[in-house]
Structure formats: C-alpha cells, structure tokens
Short mmCIF file of C-alpha atoms in Angstrom, two decimals:
data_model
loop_
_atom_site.label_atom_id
_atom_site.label_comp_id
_atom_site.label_asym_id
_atom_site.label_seq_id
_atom_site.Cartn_x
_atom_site.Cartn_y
_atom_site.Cartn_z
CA UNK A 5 20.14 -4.64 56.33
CA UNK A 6 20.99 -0.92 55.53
CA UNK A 7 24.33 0.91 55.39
CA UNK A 8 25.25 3.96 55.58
CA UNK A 9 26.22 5.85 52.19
CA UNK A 10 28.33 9.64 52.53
CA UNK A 11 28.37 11.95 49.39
CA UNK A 12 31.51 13.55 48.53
CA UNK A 13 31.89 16.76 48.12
CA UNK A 14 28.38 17.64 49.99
CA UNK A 15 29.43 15.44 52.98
CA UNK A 16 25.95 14.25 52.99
CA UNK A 17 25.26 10.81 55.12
CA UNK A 18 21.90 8.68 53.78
CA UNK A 19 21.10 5.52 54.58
CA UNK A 20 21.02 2.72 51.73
CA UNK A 21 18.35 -0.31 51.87
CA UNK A 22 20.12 -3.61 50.75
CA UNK A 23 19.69 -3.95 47.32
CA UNK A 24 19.20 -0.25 46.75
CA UNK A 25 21.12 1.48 43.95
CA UNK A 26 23.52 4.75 45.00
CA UNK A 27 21.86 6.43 42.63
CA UNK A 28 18.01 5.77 43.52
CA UNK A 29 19.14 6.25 47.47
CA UNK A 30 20.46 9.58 46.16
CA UNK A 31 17.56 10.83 44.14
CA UNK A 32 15.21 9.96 46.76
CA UNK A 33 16.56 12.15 49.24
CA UNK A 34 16.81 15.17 46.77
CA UNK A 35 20.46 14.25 46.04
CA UNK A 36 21.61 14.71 42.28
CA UNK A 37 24.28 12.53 41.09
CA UNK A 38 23.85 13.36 36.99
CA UNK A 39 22.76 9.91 35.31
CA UNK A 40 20.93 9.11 31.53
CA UNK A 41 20.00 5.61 31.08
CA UNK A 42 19.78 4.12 34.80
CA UNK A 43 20.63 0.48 33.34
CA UNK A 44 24.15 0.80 33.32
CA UNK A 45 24.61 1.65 29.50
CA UNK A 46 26.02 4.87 29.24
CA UNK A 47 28.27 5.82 32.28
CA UNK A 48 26.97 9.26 32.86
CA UNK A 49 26.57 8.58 36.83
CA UNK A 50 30.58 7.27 37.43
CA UNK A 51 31.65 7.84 40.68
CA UNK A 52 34.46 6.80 42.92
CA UNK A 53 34.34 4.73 46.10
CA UNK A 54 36.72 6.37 48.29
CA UNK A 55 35.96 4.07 51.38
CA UNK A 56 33.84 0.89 51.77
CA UNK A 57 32.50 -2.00 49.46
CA UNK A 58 29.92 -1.61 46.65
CA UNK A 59 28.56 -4.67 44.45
CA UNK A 60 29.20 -3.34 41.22
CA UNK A 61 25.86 -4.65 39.19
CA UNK A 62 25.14 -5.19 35.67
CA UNK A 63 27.10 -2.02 34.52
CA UNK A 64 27.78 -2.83 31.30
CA UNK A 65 31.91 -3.51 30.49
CA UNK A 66 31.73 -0.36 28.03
CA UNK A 67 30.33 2.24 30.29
CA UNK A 68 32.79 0.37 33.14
CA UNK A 69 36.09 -0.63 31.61
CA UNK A 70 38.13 -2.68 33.76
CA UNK A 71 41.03 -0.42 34.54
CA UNK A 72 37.63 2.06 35.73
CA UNK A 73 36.72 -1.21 37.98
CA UNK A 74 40.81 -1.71 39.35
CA UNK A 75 40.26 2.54 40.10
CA UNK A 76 37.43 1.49 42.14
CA UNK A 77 34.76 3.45 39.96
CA UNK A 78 31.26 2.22 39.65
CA UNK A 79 28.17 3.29 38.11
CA UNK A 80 25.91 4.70 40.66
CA UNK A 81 22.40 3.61 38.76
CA UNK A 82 23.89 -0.45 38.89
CA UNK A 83 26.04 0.21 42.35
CA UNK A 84 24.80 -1.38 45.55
CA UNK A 85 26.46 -1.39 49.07
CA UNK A 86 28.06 -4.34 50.56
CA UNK A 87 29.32 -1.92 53.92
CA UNK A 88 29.04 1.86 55.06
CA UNK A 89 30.99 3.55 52.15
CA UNK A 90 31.95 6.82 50.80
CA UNK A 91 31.59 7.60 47.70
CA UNK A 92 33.03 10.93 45.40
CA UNK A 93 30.45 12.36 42.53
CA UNK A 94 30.45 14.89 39.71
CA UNK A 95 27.20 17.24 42.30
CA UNK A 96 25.93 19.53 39.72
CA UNK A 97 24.24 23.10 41.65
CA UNK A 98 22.43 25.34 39.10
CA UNK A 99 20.17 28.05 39.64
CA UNK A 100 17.44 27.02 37.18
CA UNK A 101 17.26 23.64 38.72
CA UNK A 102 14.63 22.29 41.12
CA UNK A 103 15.23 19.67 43.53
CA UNK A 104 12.39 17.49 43.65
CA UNK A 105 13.14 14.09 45.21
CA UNK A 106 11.86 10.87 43.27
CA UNK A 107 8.45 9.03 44.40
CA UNK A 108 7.31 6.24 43.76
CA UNK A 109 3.18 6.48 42.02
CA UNK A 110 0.94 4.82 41.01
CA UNK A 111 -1.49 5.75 38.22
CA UNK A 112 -4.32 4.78 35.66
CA UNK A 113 -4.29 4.54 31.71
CA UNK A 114 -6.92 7.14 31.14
CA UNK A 115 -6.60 7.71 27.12
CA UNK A 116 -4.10 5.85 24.31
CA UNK A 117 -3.85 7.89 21.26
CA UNK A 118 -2.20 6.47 17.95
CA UNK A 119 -0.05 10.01 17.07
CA UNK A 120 1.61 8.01 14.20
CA UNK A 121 1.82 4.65 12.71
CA UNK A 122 4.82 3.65 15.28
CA UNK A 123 4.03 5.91 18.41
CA UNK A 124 0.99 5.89 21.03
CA UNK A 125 0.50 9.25 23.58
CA UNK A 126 -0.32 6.96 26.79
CA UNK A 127 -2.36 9.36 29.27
CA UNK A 128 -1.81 8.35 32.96
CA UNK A 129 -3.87 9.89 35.97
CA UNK A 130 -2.18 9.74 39.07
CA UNK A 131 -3.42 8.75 42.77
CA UNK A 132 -1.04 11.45 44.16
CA UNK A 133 0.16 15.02 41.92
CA UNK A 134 3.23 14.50 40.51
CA UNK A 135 5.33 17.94 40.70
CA UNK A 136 8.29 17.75 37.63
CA UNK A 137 10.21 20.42 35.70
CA UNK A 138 9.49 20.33 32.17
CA UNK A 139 11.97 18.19 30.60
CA UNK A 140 12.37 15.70 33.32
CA UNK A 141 11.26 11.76 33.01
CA UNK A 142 9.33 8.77 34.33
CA UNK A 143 10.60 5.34 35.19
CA UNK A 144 7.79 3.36 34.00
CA UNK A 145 7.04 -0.76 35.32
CA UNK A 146 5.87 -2.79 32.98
CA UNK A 147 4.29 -6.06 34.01
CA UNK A 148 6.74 -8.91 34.07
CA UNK A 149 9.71 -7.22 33.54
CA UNK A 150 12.70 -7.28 36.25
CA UNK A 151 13.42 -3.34 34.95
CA UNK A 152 11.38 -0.43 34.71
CA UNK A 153 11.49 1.70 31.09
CA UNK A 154 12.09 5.52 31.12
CA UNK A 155 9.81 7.98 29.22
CA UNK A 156 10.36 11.59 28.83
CA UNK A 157 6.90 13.64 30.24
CA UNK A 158 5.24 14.95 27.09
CA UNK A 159 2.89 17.73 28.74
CA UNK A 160 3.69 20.71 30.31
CA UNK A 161 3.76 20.83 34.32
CA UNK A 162 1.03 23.23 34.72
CA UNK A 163 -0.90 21.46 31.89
CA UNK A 164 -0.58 18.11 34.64
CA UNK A 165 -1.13 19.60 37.69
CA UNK A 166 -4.61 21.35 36.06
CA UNK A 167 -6.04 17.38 34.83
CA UNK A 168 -4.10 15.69 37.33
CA UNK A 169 -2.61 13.15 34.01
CA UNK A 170 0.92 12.96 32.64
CA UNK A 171 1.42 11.75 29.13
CA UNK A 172 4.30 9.49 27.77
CA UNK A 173 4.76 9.59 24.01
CA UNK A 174 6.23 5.94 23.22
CA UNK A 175 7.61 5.14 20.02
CA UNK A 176 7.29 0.60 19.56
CA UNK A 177 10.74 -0.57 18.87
CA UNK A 178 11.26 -3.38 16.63
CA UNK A 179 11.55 -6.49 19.03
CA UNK A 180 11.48 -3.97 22.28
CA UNK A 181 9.58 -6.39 25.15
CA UNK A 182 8.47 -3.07 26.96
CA UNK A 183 7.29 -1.10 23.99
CA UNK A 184 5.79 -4.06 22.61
CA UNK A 185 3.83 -4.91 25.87
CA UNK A 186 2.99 -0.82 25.97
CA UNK A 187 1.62 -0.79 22.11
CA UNK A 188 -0.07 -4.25 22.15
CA UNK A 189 -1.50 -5.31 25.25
CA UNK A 190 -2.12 -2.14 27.67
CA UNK A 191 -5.25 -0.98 27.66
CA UNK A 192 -7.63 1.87 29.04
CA UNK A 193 -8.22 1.42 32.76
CA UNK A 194 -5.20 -0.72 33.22
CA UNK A 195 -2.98 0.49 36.67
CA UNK A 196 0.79 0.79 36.34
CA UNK A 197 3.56 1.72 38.75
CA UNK A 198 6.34 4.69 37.90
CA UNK A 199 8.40 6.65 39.54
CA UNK A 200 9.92 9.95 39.12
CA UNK A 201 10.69 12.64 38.17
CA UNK A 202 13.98 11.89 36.97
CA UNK A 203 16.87 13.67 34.89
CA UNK A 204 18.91 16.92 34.25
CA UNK A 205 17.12 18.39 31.18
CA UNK A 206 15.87 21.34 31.55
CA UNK A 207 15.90 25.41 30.35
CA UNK A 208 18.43 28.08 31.73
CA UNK A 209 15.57 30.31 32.11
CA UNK A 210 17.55 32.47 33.70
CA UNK A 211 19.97 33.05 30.59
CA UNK A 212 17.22 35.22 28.92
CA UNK A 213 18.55 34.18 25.61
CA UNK A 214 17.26 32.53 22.40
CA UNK A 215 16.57 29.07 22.48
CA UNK A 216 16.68 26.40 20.05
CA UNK A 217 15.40 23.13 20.23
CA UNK A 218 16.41 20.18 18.36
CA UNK A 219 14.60 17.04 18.27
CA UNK A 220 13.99 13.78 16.14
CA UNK A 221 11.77 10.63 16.81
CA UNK A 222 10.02 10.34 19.61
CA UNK A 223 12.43 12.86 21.54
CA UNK A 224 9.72 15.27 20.64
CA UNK A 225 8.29 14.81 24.22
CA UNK A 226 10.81 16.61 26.46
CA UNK A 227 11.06 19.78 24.28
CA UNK A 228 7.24 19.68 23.59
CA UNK A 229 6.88 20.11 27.52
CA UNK A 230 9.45 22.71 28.07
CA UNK A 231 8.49 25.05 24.91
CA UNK A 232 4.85 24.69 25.98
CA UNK A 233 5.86 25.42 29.80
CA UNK A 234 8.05 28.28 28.10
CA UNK A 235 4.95 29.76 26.15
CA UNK A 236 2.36 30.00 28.84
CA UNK A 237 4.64 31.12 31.54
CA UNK A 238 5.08 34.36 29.19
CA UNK A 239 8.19 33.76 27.69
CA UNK A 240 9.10 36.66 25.37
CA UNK A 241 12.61 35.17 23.93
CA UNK A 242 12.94 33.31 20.81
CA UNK A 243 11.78 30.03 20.65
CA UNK A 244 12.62 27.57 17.57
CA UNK A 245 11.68 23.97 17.19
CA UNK A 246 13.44 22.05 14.55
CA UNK A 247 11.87 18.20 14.68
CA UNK A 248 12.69 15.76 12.06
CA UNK A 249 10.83 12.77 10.96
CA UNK A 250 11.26 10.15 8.28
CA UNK A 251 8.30 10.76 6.39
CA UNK A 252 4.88 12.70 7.41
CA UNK A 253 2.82 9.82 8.70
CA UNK A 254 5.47 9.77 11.22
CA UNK A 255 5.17 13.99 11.49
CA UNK A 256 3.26 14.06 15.07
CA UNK A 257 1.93 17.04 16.96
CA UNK A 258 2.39 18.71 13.65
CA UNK A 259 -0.55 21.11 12.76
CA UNK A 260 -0.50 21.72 17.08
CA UNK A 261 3.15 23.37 16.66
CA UNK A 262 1.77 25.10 13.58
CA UNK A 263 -1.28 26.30 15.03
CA UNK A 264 1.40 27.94 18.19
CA UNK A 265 3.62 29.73 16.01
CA UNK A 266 1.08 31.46 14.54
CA UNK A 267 -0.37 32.39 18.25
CA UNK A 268 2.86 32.89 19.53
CA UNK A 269 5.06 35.64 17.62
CA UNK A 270 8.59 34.43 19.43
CA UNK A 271 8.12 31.08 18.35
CA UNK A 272 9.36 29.52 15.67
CA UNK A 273 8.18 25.68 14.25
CA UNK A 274 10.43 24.44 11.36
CA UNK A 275 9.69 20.51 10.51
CA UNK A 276 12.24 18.38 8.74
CA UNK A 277 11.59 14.82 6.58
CA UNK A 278 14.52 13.13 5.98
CA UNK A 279 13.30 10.66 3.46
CA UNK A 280 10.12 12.04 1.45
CA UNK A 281 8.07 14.76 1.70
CA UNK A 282 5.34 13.15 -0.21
CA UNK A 283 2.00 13.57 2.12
CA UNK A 284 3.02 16.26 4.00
CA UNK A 285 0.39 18.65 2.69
CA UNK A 286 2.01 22.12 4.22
CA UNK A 287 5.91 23.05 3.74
CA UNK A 288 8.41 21.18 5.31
CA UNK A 289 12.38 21.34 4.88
CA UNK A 290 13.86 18.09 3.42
CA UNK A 291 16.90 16.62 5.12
CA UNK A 292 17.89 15.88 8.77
CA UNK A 293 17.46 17.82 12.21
CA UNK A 294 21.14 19.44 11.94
CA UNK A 295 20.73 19.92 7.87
CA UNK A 296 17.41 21.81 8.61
CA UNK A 297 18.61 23.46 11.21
CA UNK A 298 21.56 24.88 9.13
CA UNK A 299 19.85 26.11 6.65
CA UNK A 300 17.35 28.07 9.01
CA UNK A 301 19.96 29.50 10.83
CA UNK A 302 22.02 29.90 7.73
CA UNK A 303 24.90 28.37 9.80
CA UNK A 304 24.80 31.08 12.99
CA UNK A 305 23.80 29.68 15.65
CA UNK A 306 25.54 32.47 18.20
CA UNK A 307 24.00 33.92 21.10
CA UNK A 308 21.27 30.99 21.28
CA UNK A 309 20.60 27.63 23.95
CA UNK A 310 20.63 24.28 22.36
CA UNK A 311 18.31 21.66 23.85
CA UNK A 312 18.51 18.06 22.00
CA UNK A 313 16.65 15.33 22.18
CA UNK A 314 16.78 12.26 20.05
CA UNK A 315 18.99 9.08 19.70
CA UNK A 316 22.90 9.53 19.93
CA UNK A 317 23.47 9.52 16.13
CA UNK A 318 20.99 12.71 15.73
CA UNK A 319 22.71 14.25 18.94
CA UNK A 320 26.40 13.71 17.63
CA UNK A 321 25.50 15.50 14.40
CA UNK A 322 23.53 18.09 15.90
CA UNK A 323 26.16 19.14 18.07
CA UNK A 324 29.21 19.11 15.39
CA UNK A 325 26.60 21.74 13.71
CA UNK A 326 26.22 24.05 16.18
CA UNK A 327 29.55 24.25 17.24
CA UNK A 328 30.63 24.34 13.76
CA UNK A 329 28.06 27.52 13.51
CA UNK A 330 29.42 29.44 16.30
CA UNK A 331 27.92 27.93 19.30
CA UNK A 332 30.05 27.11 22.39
CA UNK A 333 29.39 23.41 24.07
CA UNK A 334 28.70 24.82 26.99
CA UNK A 335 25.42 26.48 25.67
CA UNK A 336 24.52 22.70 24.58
CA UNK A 337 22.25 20.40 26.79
CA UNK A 338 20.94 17.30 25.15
CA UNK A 339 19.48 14.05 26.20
CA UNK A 340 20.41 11.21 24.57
CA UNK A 341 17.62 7.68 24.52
CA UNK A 342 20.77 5.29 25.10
CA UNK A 343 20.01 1.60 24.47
CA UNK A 344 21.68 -1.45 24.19
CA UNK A 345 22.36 -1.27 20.77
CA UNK A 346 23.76 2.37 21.15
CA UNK A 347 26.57 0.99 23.66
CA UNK A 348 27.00 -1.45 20.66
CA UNK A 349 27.41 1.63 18.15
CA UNK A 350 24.01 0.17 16.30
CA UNK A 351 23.33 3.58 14.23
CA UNK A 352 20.01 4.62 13.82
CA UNK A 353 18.94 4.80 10.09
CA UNK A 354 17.20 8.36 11.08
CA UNK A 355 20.63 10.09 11.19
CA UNK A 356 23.67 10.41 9.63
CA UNK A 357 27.14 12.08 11.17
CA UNK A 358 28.43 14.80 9.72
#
C-alpha cells in the first residue's frame, strides 16, 4: 500500500511505496533532501513531520536524540510512512547543481586493479549509461547483505559515458563484511546491482575561483573525478590537490597526478605521508592533509574553494585550518565516509585534530 508524501517548502506531493524510505522516494523523483550516510548514522537528512505518521527506522539514537523523536523529527534515509504525511526539509537550490533522479542499474565487473596493498579500483560496465556529476556516489548491493554500501565514482563523467564503465576505488576495512566480500570473493564477470547517483558534492563552477582539494584515504575518488572533469572541460583556474597517505605503498594514482600537473599548468599535485616517507622515490611533504596543506599555502588560504574528502577526523582538522588561514565556512564543502564507529567517536589513526 502507498501513501502519499508532501515536501515542505516545495509543496511537492509523491507517492511513497510501503517500506520506502522519504529519502529514496525523494531522490527518485529528482527531489533533494541533503543526506551523507543513508544508514541513519549521521543525521544530515533531519526533517520534521508536520502532519501524518512515519515509522522511524534504525536511525541511530545519536543522529536522533529522543527529545528530536518527542519534536517529531526523523531521519529521512531510515523514515518510512505509516499514513499520507507532510513532512518540512532543509531543500537546497544551487545553480551548479544538476538534478538527476536516482536509478536503479545493473552492471558487470569488467577489471579489479590492486592500486595499493589495502584498496582495489573495481571497474563496472553498465546495461544502461549512468549520467552523474563528478563528485556524486553509488549505492552498491553486495550479495547477502540486507544494506547496500556507498562508493564515491572515481572517473570522470565524460571519461564513463565514452567506455560506458564507472569505477569505485574501495579501501578493505578491517572486519568490514562488504569490503571484505568486495576484496576477497568478487571476481571479473561477476553482476552486481547499484543505484545512483547520489550526494551533494560537487564544484561551484560558477565561482570562477581557485580551488583546493583536500583528500586522505580512499576519499581520493570524488576529487579525482571532479579535478579530472575540471581539466578536460578547460578549466583555466587554479587547481591544487593535497592527498595524504600513511606511507607510499598506500600513495595511489600517484605518478597519474604527477604526470597532470606537468600537462596542466593550473594544476597543482602536492602528496603528503604522514608516517614515513621511506619508498616514496619522488618528493613528498611529511605530515597530514591540513599540515601539508599549511605549509603550501603558507597559512592563506583566501580567495580559494575547499572540497574535502576523507574520514571525519581528517575533515575536522582540515577545516579548523582553513578557517584558521582566512577561509570562510561557507567556501567549505566536504564529504565525510561516516561509519559506525565514527557515530561512536572511533578516531581514525590517519588524523589527528588540531
């Protein structure tokens, strides 16, 4: 049985399958309610029921306190409708975004490349084209699993549309059922079932400014797709690319981002190792993402777009940095990976807060 959902303040009336979340009834209809983890870990997609009934889900008790649940919030990625209901949420509009309602594909493993020691480029080719901004995501089924995984797109759009493949860069978490099953058992030829695109992380193109981007881990993939979409659109503003490993065997896509800052004039590479620089072979700065970063910039960051990408300990830091070197938060876009150990304040051992 379906029920009818309306979207305050765009007055918009969908209809909601039973058992459908808010937030993928939404997204399918080219509706964006902003959102991060879609597992009900971070709160980003909070919203208020004005009228009607919602289930409330597995939202987890610290992205949904219960003086939030007495308020009647809910978390639209967990939130499912019990009665016609009308909901209030935080509708972003902004020029440099494009509204591209989420499908559901299906697609073949056509290559699986070992970039480093912990991460694997998985190469999917699509039945159908799959149109995304650079920066946007995947939701990603893996067999036997009751939830899907999300994955940043690692190639550029035009780069996908030409072969017709997307690539996922996924790091193998310690203990992680889904990056386990993705590292150990999937295999060339295997089909899998995604959907997308998803997610809010993209470039103000239209800002005309310099851009910096700041990444660490496997949060390489989202600014590797926009600063490649950047370059061979014929972007002529500064481009920098601060990444930061552990050590170099960890260092992917390396010599590639060398090789385009010495095609590209604007563009800038600077890589970061935060525990040895041993093996490296070609200069590197020695620290973390927001250290390096510093030290390029010599602490003025003014005038410039921030785009981070990495787990929340490198993101925290990162932004105390920039704002600490001039930049305003409101020329700061990041996207965080939030996991269950994150809501738990786990810190990764990449990072430090400054």
């Amino acid at each position: 049985m379906s029920h009818q959902l309306t979207i305050e303040p765009l007055g918009a009336t969908i209809e909601v399958e039973e058992g459908q979340t808010i937030l993928d009834a939404a997204l399918r209809q080219g509706i964006y309610i902003p959102h991060a983890c879609c597992h009900g870990l971070c709160g980003t997609c909070k919203i208020e029921i004005l009228e009607g009934e919602v289930d409330l889900g597995e939202a987890n008790p610290f992205a949904l306190m219960d003086f939030e649940r007495e308020e009647r919030k809910a978390l639209a990625c967990c939130a499912t409708l019990t009665a016609d209901t009308s909901i209030e949420a935080d509708v972003e509009e902004d020029q440099d975004a494009e509204i591209i309602p989420v499908k559901d594909f299906t697609a073949e493993v056509a290559r699986i490349v070992q970039l480093t020691p912990t991460i694997k480029a998985i190469h999917l080719r699509l039945a159908d084209p799959l149109h995304f901004q650079a920066g946007q995501y995947v939701q990603l089924e893996i067999p036997g699993m009751h939830e899907r995984r999300a994955f940043s797109i690692a190639n550029a759009p035009a780069d996908a549309a030409a072969t017709g493949e997307i690539e996922l860069n996924v790091r193998q978490v310690p203990g992680g059922v889904g990056t386990g099953y993705l590292h150990e058992k999937l295999a060339v030829g295997d089909k899998v079932k995604l959907s997308g695109p998803y997610g809010r992380f993209f470039v103000r193109k239209s800002a005309q400014v310099p851009m910096l981007f700041m990444a660490g881990g496997s949060g390489l993939s989202s600014p590797r797709s926009m600063i490649l979409d950047l370059l061979q659109s014929g972007c002529k503003e500064p481009i920098t690319l601060v990444y930061g490993q552990r050590n170099a065997a960890e260092l992917y896509y390396d010599e590639a981002f060398r090789e385009l800052s010495r095609q590209y004039p604007n563009f800038t590479y600077v890589p970061a190792l935060s525990e040895s620089a041993n093996g490296s072979g070609q200069p590197v700065a020695h620290g973390f993402v927001h250290e390096a970063a510093k030290a390029h910039f010599d602490n003025n960051f003014s005038g410039h777009k921030a785009y981070l990408c990495g787990p929340p300990a490198m993101i925290d830091a990162c932004i105390t940095t920039l704002m600490q070197g001039r930049l305003f938060e409101s020329d700061i876009y990041h996207e965080k990976f939030i996991s269950a150990a994150d809501v738990q304040q786990v810190r990764s051992p990449l990072f430090r807060r400054v």
